[in-house]
XYZ file of C-alpha atoms in Angstrom:
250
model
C -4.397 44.794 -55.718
C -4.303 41.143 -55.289
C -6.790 38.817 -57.400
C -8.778 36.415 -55.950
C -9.130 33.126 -57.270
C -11.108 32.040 -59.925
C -14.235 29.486 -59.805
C -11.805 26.979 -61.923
C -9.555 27.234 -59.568
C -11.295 26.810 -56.465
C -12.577 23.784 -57.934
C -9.156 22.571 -59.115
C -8.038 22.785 -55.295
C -11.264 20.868 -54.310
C -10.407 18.245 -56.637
C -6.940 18.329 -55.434
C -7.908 17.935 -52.188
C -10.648 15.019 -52.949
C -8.085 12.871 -54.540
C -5.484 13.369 -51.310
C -8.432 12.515 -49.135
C -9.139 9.228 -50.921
C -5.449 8.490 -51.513
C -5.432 9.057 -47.538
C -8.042 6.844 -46.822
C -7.273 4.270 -49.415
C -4.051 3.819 -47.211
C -5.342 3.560 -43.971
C -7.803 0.840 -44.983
C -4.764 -1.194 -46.469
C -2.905 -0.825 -43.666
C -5.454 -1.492 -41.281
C -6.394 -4.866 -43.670
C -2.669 -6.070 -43.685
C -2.909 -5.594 -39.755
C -6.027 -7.578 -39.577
C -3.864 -10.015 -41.476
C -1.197 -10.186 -38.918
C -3.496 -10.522 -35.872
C -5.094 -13.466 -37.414
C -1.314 -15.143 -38.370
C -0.450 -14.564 -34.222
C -3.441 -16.019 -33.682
C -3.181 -18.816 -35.540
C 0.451 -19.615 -33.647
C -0.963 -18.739 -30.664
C -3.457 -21.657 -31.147
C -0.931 -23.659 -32.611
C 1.503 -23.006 -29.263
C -1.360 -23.545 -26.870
C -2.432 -27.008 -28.739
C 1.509 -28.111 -28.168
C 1.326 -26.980 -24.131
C -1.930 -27.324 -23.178
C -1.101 -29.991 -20.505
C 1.904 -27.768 -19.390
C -0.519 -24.652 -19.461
C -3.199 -26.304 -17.072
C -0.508 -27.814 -14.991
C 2.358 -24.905 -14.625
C 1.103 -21.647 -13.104
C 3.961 -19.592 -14.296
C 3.562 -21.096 -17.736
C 0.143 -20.575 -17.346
C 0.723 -16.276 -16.687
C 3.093 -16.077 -19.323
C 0.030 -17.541 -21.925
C -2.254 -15.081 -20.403
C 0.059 -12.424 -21.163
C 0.145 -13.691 -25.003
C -3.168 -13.418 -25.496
C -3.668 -10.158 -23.527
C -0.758 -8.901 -25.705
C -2.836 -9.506 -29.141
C -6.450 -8.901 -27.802
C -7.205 -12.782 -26.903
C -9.817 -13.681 -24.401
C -9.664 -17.572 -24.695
C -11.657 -17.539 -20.731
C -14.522 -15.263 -22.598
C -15.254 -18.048 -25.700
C -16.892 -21.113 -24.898
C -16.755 -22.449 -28.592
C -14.385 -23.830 -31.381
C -10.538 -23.874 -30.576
C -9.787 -22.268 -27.574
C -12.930 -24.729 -25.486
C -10.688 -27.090 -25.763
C -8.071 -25.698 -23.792
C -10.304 -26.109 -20.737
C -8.977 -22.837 -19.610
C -12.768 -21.164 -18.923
C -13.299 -24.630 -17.035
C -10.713 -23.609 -15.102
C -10.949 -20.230 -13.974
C -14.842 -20.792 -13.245
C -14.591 -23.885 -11.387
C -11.561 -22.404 -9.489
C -14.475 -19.079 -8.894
C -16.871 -21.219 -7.172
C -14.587 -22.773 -4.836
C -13.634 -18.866 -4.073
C -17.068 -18.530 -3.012
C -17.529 -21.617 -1.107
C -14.549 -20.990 0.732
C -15.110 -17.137 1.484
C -18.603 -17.685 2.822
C -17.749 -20.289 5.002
C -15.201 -17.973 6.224
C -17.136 -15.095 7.013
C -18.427 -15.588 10.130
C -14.795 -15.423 11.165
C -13.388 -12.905 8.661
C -16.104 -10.156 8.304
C -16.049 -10.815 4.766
C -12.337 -9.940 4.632
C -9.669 -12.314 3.900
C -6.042 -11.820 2.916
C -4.861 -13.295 -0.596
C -2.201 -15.459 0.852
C -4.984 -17.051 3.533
C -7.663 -17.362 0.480
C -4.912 -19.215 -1.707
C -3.943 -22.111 1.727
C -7.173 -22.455 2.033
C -8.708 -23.404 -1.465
C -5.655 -25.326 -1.772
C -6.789 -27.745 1.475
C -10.530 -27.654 0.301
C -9.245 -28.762 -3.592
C -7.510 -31.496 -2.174
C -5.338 -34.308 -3.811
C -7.779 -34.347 -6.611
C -6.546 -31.405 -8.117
C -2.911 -31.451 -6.240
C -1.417 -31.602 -9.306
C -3.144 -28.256 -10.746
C -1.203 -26.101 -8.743
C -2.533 -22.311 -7.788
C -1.042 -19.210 -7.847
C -2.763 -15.880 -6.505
C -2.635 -14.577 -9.790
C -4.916 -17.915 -10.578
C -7.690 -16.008 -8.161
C -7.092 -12.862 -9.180
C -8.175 -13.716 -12.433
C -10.804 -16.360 -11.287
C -12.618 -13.341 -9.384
C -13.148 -11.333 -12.278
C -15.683 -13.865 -13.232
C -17.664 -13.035 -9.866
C -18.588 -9.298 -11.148
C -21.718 -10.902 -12.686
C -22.847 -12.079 -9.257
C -22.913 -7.797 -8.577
C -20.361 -6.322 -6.052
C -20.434 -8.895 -3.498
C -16.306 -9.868 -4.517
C -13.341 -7.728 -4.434
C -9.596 -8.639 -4.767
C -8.013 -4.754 -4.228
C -4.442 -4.220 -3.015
C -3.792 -3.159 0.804
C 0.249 -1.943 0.238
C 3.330 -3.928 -0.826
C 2.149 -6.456 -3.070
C -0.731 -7.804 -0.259
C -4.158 -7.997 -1.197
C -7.545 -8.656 0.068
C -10.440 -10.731 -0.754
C -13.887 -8.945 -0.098
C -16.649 -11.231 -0.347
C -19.544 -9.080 1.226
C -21.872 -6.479 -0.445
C -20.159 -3.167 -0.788
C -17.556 -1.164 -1.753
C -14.793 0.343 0.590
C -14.091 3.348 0.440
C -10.705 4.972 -0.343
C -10.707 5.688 3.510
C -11.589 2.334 4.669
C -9.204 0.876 2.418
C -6.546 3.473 3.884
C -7.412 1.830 7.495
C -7.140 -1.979 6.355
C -3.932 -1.131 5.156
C -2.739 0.503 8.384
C -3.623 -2.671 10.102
C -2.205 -4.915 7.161
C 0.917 -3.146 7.780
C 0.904 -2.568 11.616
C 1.971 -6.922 11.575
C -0.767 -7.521 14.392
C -3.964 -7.135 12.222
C -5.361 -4.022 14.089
C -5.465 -0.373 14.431
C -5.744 2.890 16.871
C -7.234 6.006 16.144
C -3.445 7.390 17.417
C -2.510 4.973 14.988
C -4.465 6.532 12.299
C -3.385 9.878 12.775
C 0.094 9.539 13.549
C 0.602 6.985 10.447
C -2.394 8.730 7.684
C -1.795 12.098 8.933
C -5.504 12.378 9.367
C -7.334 14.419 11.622
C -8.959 12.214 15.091
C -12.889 12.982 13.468
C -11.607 11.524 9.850
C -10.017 8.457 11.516
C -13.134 7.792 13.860
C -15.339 8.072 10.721
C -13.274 5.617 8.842
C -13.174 3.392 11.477
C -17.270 3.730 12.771
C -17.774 2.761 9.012
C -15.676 -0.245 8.949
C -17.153 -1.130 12.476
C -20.953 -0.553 10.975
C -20.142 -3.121 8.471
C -18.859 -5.941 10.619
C -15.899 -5.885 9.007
C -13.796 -5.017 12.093
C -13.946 -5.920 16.263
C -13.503 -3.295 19.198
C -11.575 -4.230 22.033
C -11.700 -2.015 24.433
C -9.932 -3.696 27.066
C -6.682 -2.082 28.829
C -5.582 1.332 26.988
C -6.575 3.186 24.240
C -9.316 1.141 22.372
C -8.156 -0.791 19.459
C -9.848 -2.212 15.792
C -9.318 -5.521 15.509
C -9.665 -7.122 11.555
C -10.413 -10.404 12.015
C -9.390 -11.714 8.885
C -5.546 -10.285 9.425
C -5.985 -12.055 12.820
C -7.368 -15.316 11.974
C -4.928 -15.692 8.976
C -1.875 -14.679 11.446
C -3.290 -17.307 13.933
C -3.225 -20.085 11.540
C -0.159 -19.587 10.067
C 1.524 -19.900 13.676
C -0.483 -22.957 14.842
């Protein structure tokens, strides 16, 4: 018959067990200590690299991504401080200035957009309204991309989401699309002429003719999109994909 264990031996274990416990946790806080001390060492050359390029980082977009990537790499938000070392970059001056001129140039745009305007369109046109002032801060669409992230305070009135093959869209009215309104802008995005057809819809989405009229009644509902009902089947016109496509061939 098999003995159990004695009191002094449970408690031995117990002790054991205490000892590997705090041995355990003993190492985990000095490793998470020495890792502390590492952060703070790549942020110190990170401040010490930005300080030696900051012209080249205001002026060079690419050089400008590949700092953003740094300091996304080791947890740095220099755009979210507005004190000590990484103010003086100007960086949050930047973005935030470059923000409102997204605004001002989106809502005088919508009464000929919808509140829809292609990346590519957004990024010609706050380069004209910038002007030789701030020619020599070139702009990249990453630039916005990151600029509209500040806008989420003003609520959902901004969007930058991706229509398909490295296209996006600016959304500067209240209100999220849905996946299937999304689905439709893309169609058009990628039909070349800025428009869709139900037959378009369900030949291209593989969607039934009520889900592609609901999509598109939606869209329609929300301004966002013209009906032209002229000639054959009735099309959905976007006019920000037309407008943009326009200007570029004038």
């Amino acid at each position: 018959m098999r003995r159990r264990a004695g009191v002094g031996a449970i408690q031995k274990q117990k002790l054991e067990a205490e000892k590997y416990r705090d041995k355990g946790s003993e190492l985990q806080d000095s490793q998470f200590e020495q890792m502390v001390k590492q952060m703070d060492v790549l942020k110190e050359n990170l401040e010490e690299f930005a300080a030696k390029h900051k012209t080249e980082i205001r002026k060079n977009p690419q050089f400008r991504r590949q700092f953003q990537e740094m300091c996304a790499a080791i947890g740095v938000d220099p755009l979210a401080s507005g004190k000590g070392f990484w103010s003086v970059l100007g960086m949050g001056d930047f973005y935030y200035e470059l923000a409102i001129q997204v605004v001002e140039v989106c809502l005088a745009a919508n009464h000929s957009t919808g509140g829809l305007m292609e990346l590519n369109e957004l990024r010609s046109r706050l380069v004209t309204a910038r002007g030789r002032k701030q020619i020599h801060q070139e702009i990249v669409n990453e630039d916005i991309i990151m600029a509209a992230r500040k806008l989420k305070i003003f609520g959902n009135g901004f969007f930058v989401f991706p229509v398909g093959d490295g296209q996006y869209m600016v959304q500067s009215v209240p209100g999220e699309l849905s996946l299937d309104e999304t689905s439709v802008l893309s169609a058009a995005v990628n039909n070349s002429q800025g428009y869709v057809t139900i037959s378009m819809l369900t030949d291209n989405l593989k969607w039934t003719e009520f889900r592609a009229k609901q999509a598109v009644e939606k869209i329609i509902s929300d301004g966002l999109a013209w009906v032209d009902s002229q000639g054959g089947e009735v099309s959905y016109w976007f006019p920000s994909l037309f407008a943009g496509r326009q200007g570029s061939n004038t």
